[in-house]
Amino acid sequence: MTCSMILFPRYKLTSVSTFTGKRERKMVQFHEHIIADLLEEPSAGGGLVVVSSGLALHKLIAGFLHLHDTSEGTLLILSASPSQKHSILTSLNPNPNNESTNSPSEITSDLPAHHRLSLYSSGNAFFITSRILIVDLLTRRLPTSAVAGIIILNAHSLSETCTEAFIVRILRSSNKNLYVRAFSDKPHAMVSGFAKAERTLKCLFLRKLHLWPRFQVYVSEELERDPPEVVDIRVPMSAYMVGIQKAVIEVMDACLKEMRKTNKVDVEDLTVENGLFKSFDEIVRRQLDPIWHTLGKKTKQLVSDLKTLRKLLDYLVRYDAVTYLKYLDSLRASESFRSVWIFAESSYKIFEYAKKRVYHFGRSNGENLTTPTKNVKSKKRKLDDSNKDKEDSVVINGNGNVVLEEVLEEAPKWKVLREILEEIEAEREKQATSNDVESDQENHGIVLVACKDEHSCVQLEECITSNPNKVMRGEWEKYLLSKVQLHALPKRNKKKPQSQNPKGFGVLDGAVPLTPQKGVEGSSSSSIVTQEHDALLAVATEISKRTQKVTEVVDDPQNNVVSKGKKKQSSKNVSLKKDDKNKIETLLVKESEPLKVENNPVLKKHVEGGDVVKKIPPVHFYAYESGQQVLDFLKPSAIVVYHPDIAFVREIEIYKAENPSKKVKVYFLFYEDSTEVQKFEASIRRENGAFESLIRQKSMMMLPVDHVAHGLGPNCTGETDSPSKQNTVTRKAGGQKEAVKEMQVIVDMREFMSSLPNVLHQKGMHIIPVTLEVGDYILSPTICVERKSIQDLFVSFASGRLYHQVEMMVRYYRIPVLLIEFSQDKSFSFQSTSEIGDDVTPHNIISKLSLLVLHFPRLRIVWSRSLHATAEIFASLKTNQDEPDEAKATRVGVPSEEGVVEDDVRAENFNTSAVEFLRRLPGVTDSNYRTIMDGCSSLAELALLPVEKLGELMGGQKSAKILRDFLDAKYPTLL
């Protein structure tokens, strides 16, 4: 294999500096500049910092924590992911055995309220979730004067209605000296949507935006001063990989053309380059969500297909051939005929080439079964004694027997990785002879191999420690065993006969010839597909049987003792033995011929000559998805970037900057002319473009000077009263306004995961967080609201939870309300008109809602367009209503411990079983059962009432006679 060696642009990094007055810490100089920019203007109240991905944001946060003094007050860290918490703590305290008092701890909901109060007053730094903090603020468990500042991570995920903005608004309203420092290392996310950076600054009441891209002067000078030795290795892809990549791109381009025809999406965004990133899905959905209910099924499916095609391109260069084929099989089974991309012109090449990377199916004389001729004759063949019912499998002609030949194409990068490790070890051994002690210690460090996921790490480790051919064979046998398990599943009864395959069946099974042949009958292609499936199943069945036999021998200690001297029986090769050849009629070779591989009537083994194993250095495999910072811990002298990632490249730069005297050699592995290279280069261009857009936005931002003080009151929306409200009291005291009474809303603790409490607070309502057993929001002593988002509504109906929740509301409140809340940026519709059928089905969401209303006639359903519309609805519902009682609301639905208390709204006050029994009696309806309950105290008293009294209670003699006849009816006996 030939590999081109190209030198990457030099990555120069610089020495480190130290803090004074405290424990010395390493820090790159541009981190000091960022800290200085935020500290030089205390009156600004903080700022929003956006840095390039991979520029050690966790070390920057650790620098702020290191400078924090307990005398200033408590420092709270919000929105930190688990990996970010671990990285920050590791940066503050590299040695986990030494307990550091400066390291922040975490405040969780498991801590009691008084313990949390003591922590808030301690002046230390703490990790805390936004939900815990907002509840403690609203319940006044947290003294706002004790908080010195807030550090918010992942600022790109914030919005005007998020809980973090709610927290900042409450703290700033009572603590003017509070500073807020928000950080983000996702610049492309900060430019999504309209004026995202400006809106983020406004919701956090900040005025300073600090941008630190990779091309910033301080950053570029420092990272381009002393580069590591970088080697770029371009590995050519195999012919089948090139064919698959070309086919996927063609199909993706065809789907994009179909999407352009809809005229629903901005044409500039619909490019193959943009389709390589996950953010492409967000761009398309953000444009289509408001009109989603008006789109047809084809357009909706195209959005899903583009996501699938992006994964196909990513998995092609990430996983091995067998895993990729298995993923394609799962797509074919799950997406079936719904997908548009499967019926594209080039889609069959993807399945065909993926199969050829794993196995070839044809005749033993070398002819191909996928291009049959007109003189094809079908003959029945018996595959296995256990498969007697599959006698419709065919052998094409008598010229050659059907064989399934293993190919098991290895990933081209595997061999190159092994060569790199051997080269590193050879260089180290060569330098060891120079008797240079310092260089000897420097060149005997760990070699770090960086991959995208854990699966790749485990597989590469097996390739290095054992043999790539053995790894591929293991994956191949797992694939075949999955075929046996799938075949063992019970089959559904199909109305259509199997011979009548639907249109596109050959495409889905990958049996369409690469070049169309005239005169080929559909039955021949179908028979080839069936025969290929039977061949795979036969091999898989035999491997499954052998695996079970080997397992039984290993599990039986007596068999282990007997078979100690029999090495053939303990062989780990899972293929068929010679003794098993009589179980299947052999089609590969005659019995008299000597075999170089173990007999298999269907399978032809793929055997490679063993290479001489050379010594390799110690290797550590690292997965990007783990989020751990391993460079400072392992201190590798050689790094192999198996899957290139721009963020990890920056981490290497920072690592070299902090260790300028250490020699570091970096190997980059790229597939030549692949989307892997295109995606890596596009990620750099996209990040630079995002920063250029942010720089332009920063120059045009319109933030008021008094922005921090503006809108911090209880009603900070800035809205004026409508003319109708202004003119309602003009005849009373010359139009003097009446004293506005503060509205109160009791909110369940679990509802603070949503943004509605924040919006209600913006509207001037007083939020009281408590734990409610019934309902989510209590607006008045008689109004209880259960809030459901669209997704939660579907899930609640499926689980039956909504029925129980409504039942509890109807039992304890006079006006139970089900609030169905839509998202503001999505369509105000359950389903599109094309999805609404003519027939009424019980599985339809509208049918379920109708049944719910019929069962609970007092239930009121409120439809809300957005969060702000919900706040307006709540305000109108609370008009002329008393404020809710917090003590009573918390007792609703909670069982009492000592009997029943008078005038208490508890579950024991209601004999629900008797009420349900009464409502099911003949003649009793929803309109008269409450009158009956008022007229008699028990079911026993009801049974003794005369017909005349029953008529008065039930509203008619007819209903009374029906109930009386039912109660007086004799019990039937067998005598």
PDB file of N, CA, C and O in Angstrom, residues 911-943:
ATOM      1  N   ASN A 911     -65.036   8.186  49.176  1.00  0.00           N
ATOM      2  CA  ASN A 911     -65.124   6.741  48.969  1.00  0.00           C
ATOM      3  C   ASN A 911     -65.248   6.517  47.466  1.00  0.00           C
ATOM      4  O   ASN A 911     -66.336   6.402  46.908  1.00  0.00           O
ATOM      5  N   THR A 912     -64.107   6.514  46.816  1.00  0.00           N
ATOM      6  CA  THR A 912     -64.094   6.464  45.355  1.00  0.00           C
ATOM      7  C   THR A 912     -64.712   5.178  44.822  1.00  0.00           C
ATOM      8  O   THR A 912     -65.352   5.178  43.769  1.00  0.00           O
ATOM      9  N   SER A 913     -64.526   4.089  45.548  1.00  0.00           N
ATOM     10  CA  SER A 913     -65.094   2.820  45.075  1.00  0.00           C
ATOM     11  C   SER A 913     -66.614   2.879  45.064  1.00  0.00           C
ATOM     12  O   SER A 913     -67.266   2.405  44.116  1.00  0.00           O
ATOM     13  N   ALA A 914     -67.219   3.491  46.113  1.00  0.00           N
ATOM     14  CA  ALA A 914     -68.674   3.591  46.175  1.00  0.00           C
ATOM     15  C   ALA A 914     -69.208   4.516  45.092  1.00  0.00           C
ATOM     16  O   ALA A 914     -70.252   4.248  44.472  1.00  0.00           O
ATOM     17  N   VAL A 915     -68.468   5.611  44.819  1.00  0.00           N
ATOM     18  CA  VAL A 915     -68.905   6.548  43.777  1.00  0.00           C
ATOM     19  C   VAL A 915     -68.860   5.881  42.408  1.00  0.00           C
ATOM     20  O   VAL A 915     -69.790   6.021  41.591  1.00  0.00           O
ATOM     21  N   GLU A 916     -67.786   5.141  42.129  1.00  0.00           N
ATOM     22  CA  GLU A 916     -67.675   4.457  40.853  1.00  0.00           C
ATOM     23  C   GLU A 916     -68.753   3.384  40.711  1.00  0.00           C
ATOM     24  O   GLU A 916     -69.308   3.177  39.618  1.00  0.00           O
ATOM     25  N   PHE A 917     -69.066   2.703  41.815  1.00  0.00           N
ATOM     26  CA  PHE A 917     -70.124   1.694  41.773  1.00  0.00           C
ATOM     27  C   PHE A 917     -71.477   2.338  41.497  1.00  0.00           C
ATOM     28  O   PHE A 917     -72.294   1.822  40.716  1.00  0.00           O
ATOM     29  N   LEU A 918     -71.736   3.492  42.131  1.00  0.00           N
ATOM     30  CA  LEU A 918     -72.991   4.200  41.923  1.00  0.00           C
ATOM     31  C   LEU A 918     -73.150   4.628  40.457  1.00  0.00           C
ATOM     32  O   LEU A 918     -74.229   4.477  39.873  1.00  0.00           O
ATOM     33  N   ARG A 919     -72.094   5.122  39.850  1.00  0.00           N
ATOM     34  CA  ARG A 919     -72.172   5.626  38.482  1.00  0.00           C
ATOM     35  C   ARG A 919     -72.405   4.511  37.472  1.00  0.00           C
ATOM     36  O   ARG A 919     -72.818   4.785  36.341  1.00  0.00           O
ATOM     37  N   ARG A 920     -72.154   3.285  37.856  1.00  0.00           N
ATOM     38  CA  ARG A 920     -72.349   2.164  36.939  1.00  0.00           C
ATOM     39  C   ARG A 920     -73.711   1.490  37.112  1.00  0.00           C
ATOM     40  O   ARG A 920     -74.018   0.520  36.412  1.00  0.00           O
ATOM     41  N   LEU A 921     -74.538   1.958  38.048  1.00  0.00           N
ATOM     42  CA  LEU A 921     -75.861   1.385  38.231  1.00  0.00           C
ATOM     43  C   LEU A 921     -76.795   1.809  37.102  1.00  0.00           C
ATOM     44  O   LEU A 921     -76.654   2.904  36.557  1.00  0.00           O
ATOM     45  N   PRO A 922     -77.750   0.986  36.736  1.00  0.00           N
ATOM     46  CA  PRO A 922     -78.716   1.332  35.674  1.00  0.00           C
ATOM     47  C   PRO A 922     -79.530   2.558  36.050  1.00  0.00           C
ATOM     48  O   PRO A 922     -79.984   2.693  37.193  1.00  0.00           O
ATOM     49  N   GLY A 923     -79.693   3.463  35.105  1.00  0.00           N
ATOM     50  CA  GLY A 923     -80.463   4.677  35.330  1.00  0.00           C
ATOM     51  C   GLY A 923     -79.663   5.830  35.881  1.00  0.00           C
ATOM     52  O   GLY A 923     -80.142   6.970  35.886  1.00  0.00           O
ATOM     53  N   VAL A 924     -78.447   5.561  36.380  1.00  0.00           N
ATOM     54  CA  VAL A 924     -77.609   6.625  36.939  1.00  0.00           C
ATOM     55  C   VAL A 924     -76.740   7.183  35.821  1.00  0.00           C
ATOM     56  O   VAL A 924     -76.057   6.440  35.113  1.00  0.00           O
ATOM     57  N   THR A 925     -76.785   8.501  35.664  1.00  0.00           N
ATOM     58  CA  THR A 925     -76.018   9.157  34.597  1.00  0.00           C
ATOM     59  C   THR A 925     -75.088  10.199  35.202  1.00  0.00           C
ATOM     60  O   THR A 925     -75.135  10.475  36.417  1.00  0.00           O
ATOM     61  N   ASP A 926     -74.278  10.807  34.324  1.00  0.00           N
ATOM     62  CA  ASP A 926     -73.363  11.857  34.781  1.00  0.00           C
ATOM     63  C   ASP A 926     -74.116  13.090  35.255  1.00  0.00           C
ATOM     64  O   ASP A 926     -73.572  13.889  36.023  1.00  0.00           O
ATOM     65  N   SER A 927     -75.352  13.247  34.824  1.00  0.00           N
ATOM     66  CA  SER A 927     -76.115  14.439  35.198  1.00  0.00           C
ATOM     67  C   SER A 927     -76.860  14.286  36.517  1.00  0.00           C
ATOM     68  O   SER A 927     -77.272  15.294  37.104  1.00  0.00           O
ATOM     69  N   ASN A 928     -77.079  13.049  36.990  1.00  0.00           N
ATOM     70  CA  ASN A 928     -77.880  12.898  38.219  1.00  0.00           C
ATOM     71  C   ASN A 928     -77.150  12.205  39.360  1.00  0.00           C
ATOM     72  O   ASN A 928     -77.698  12.098  40.457  1.00  0.00           O
ATOM     73  N   TYR A 929     -75.902  11.717  39.136  1.00  0.00           N
ATOM     74  CA  TYR A 929     -75.289  10.944  40.228  1.00  0.00           C
ATOM     75  C   TYR A 929     -74.892  11.842  41.402  1.00  0.00           C
ATOM     76  O   TYR A 929     -74.880  11.399  42.553  1.00  0.00           O
ATOM     77  N   ARG A 930     -74.557  13.124  41.132  1.00  0.00           N
ATOM     78  CA  ARG A 930     -74.228  14.028  42.237  1.00  0.00           C
ATOM     79  C   ARG A 930     -75.479  14.372  43.073  1.00  0.00           C
ATOM     80  O   ARG A 930     -75.390  14.514  44.293  1.00  0.00           O
ATOM     81  N   THR A 931     -76.621  14.467  42.427  1.00  0.00           N
ATOM     82  CA  THR A 931     -77.872  14.726  43.171  1.00  0.00           C
ATOM     83  C   THR A 931     -78.209  13.540  44.063  1.00  0.00           C
ATOM     84  O   THR A 931     -78.691  13.707  45.204  1.00  0.00           O
ATOM     85  N   ILE A 932     -77.978  12.341  43.552  1.00  0.00           N
ATOM     86  CA  ILE A 932     -78.223  11.140  44.361  1.00  0.00           C
ATOM     87  C   ILE A 932     -77.294  11.127  45.571  1.00  0.00           C
ATOM     88  O   ILE A 932     -77.703  10.776  46.691  1.00  0.00           O
ATOM     89  N   MET A 933     -76.010  11.513  45.379  1.00  0.00           N
ATOM     90  CA  MET A 933     -75.060  11.535  46.493  1.00  0.00           C
ATOM     91  C   MET A 933     -75.469  12.564  47.549  1.00  0.00           C
ATOM     92  O   MET A 933     -75.270  12.338  48.753  1.00  0.00           O
ATOM     93  N   ASP A 934     -76.068  13.691  47.106  1.00  0.00           N
ATOM     94  CA  ASP A 934     -76.524  14.684  48.078  1.00  0.00           C
ATOM     95  C   ASP A 934     -77.769  14.218  48.819  1.00  0.00           C
ATOM     96  O   ASP A 934     -78.006  14.603  49.971  1.00  0.00           O
ATOM     97  N   GLY A 935     -78.599  13.364  48.174  1.00  0.00           N
ATOM     98  CA  GLY A 935     -79.855  12.938  48.788  1.00  0.00           C
ATOM     99  C   GLY A 935     -79.716  11.770  49.728  1.00  0.00           C
ATOM    100  O   GLY A 935     -80.585  11.567  50.590  1.00  0.00           O
ATOM    101  N   CYS A 936     -78.671  10.972  49.595  1.00  0.00           N
ATOM    102  CA  CYS A 936     -78.477   9.839  50.500  1.00  0.00           C
ATOM    103  C   CYS A 936     -76.990   9.702  50.815  1.00  0.00           C
ATOM    104  O   CYS A 936     -76.143  10.008  49.969  1.00  0.00           O
ATOM    105  N   SER A 937     -76.706   9.227  52.032  1.00  0.00           N
ATOM    106  CA  SER A 937     -75.321   9.222  52.499  1.00  0.00           C
ATOM    107  C   SER A 937     -74.571   7.955  52.156  1.00  0.00           C
ATOM    108  O   SER A 937     -73.350   7.924  52.245  1.00  0.00           O
ATOM    109  N   SER A 938     -75.267   6.876  51.772  1.00  0.00           N
ATOM    110  CA  SER A 938     -74.574   5.620  51.509  1.00  0.00           C
ATOM    111  C   SER A 938     -75.368   4.810  50.495  1.00  0.00           C
ATOM    112  O   SER A 938     -76.533   5.109  50.195  1.00  0.00           O
ATOM    113  N   LEU A 939     -74.748   3.754  49.988  1.00  0.00           N
ATOM    114  CA  LEU A 939     -75.420   2.856  49.059  1.00  0.00           C
ATOM    115  C   LEU A 939     -76.531   2.079  49.759  1.00  0.00           C
ATOM    116  O   LEU A 939     -77.554   1.741  49.141  1.00  0.00           O
ATOM    117  N   ALA A 940     -76.348   1.779  51.047  1.00  0.00           N
ATOM    118  CA  ALA A 940     -77.387   1.067  51.804  1.00  0.00           C
ATOM    119  C   ALA A 940     -78.656   1.902  51.919  1.00  0.00           C
ATOM    120  O   ALA A 940     -79.780   1.396  51.765  1.00  0.00           O
ATOM    121  N   GLU A 941     -78.484   3.211  52.151  1.00  0.00           N
ATOM    122  CA  GLU A 941     -79.645   4.097  52.223  1.00  0.00           C
ATOM    123  C   GLU A 941     -80.301   4.221  50.860  1.00  0.00           C
ATOM    124  O   GLU A 941     -81.541   4.306  50.767  1.00  0.00           O
ATOM    125  N   LEU A 942     -79.490   4.221  49.782  1.00  0.00           N
ATOM    126  CA  LEU A 942     -80.049   4.290  48.443  1.00  0.00           C
ATOM    127  C   LEU A 942     -80.921   3.082  48.138  1.00  0.00           C
ATOM    128  O   LEU A 942     -81.986   3.202  47.499  1.00  0.00           O
ATOM    129  N   ALA A 943     -80.501   1.915  48.589  1.00  0.00           N
ATOM    130  CA  ALA A 943     -81.259   0.695  48.308  1.00  0.00           C
ATOM    131  C   ALA A 943     -82.622   0.679  49.007  1.00  0.00           C
ATOM    132  O   ALA A 943     -83.541  -0.026  48.564  1.00  0.00           O
TER     133      ALA A 943
END
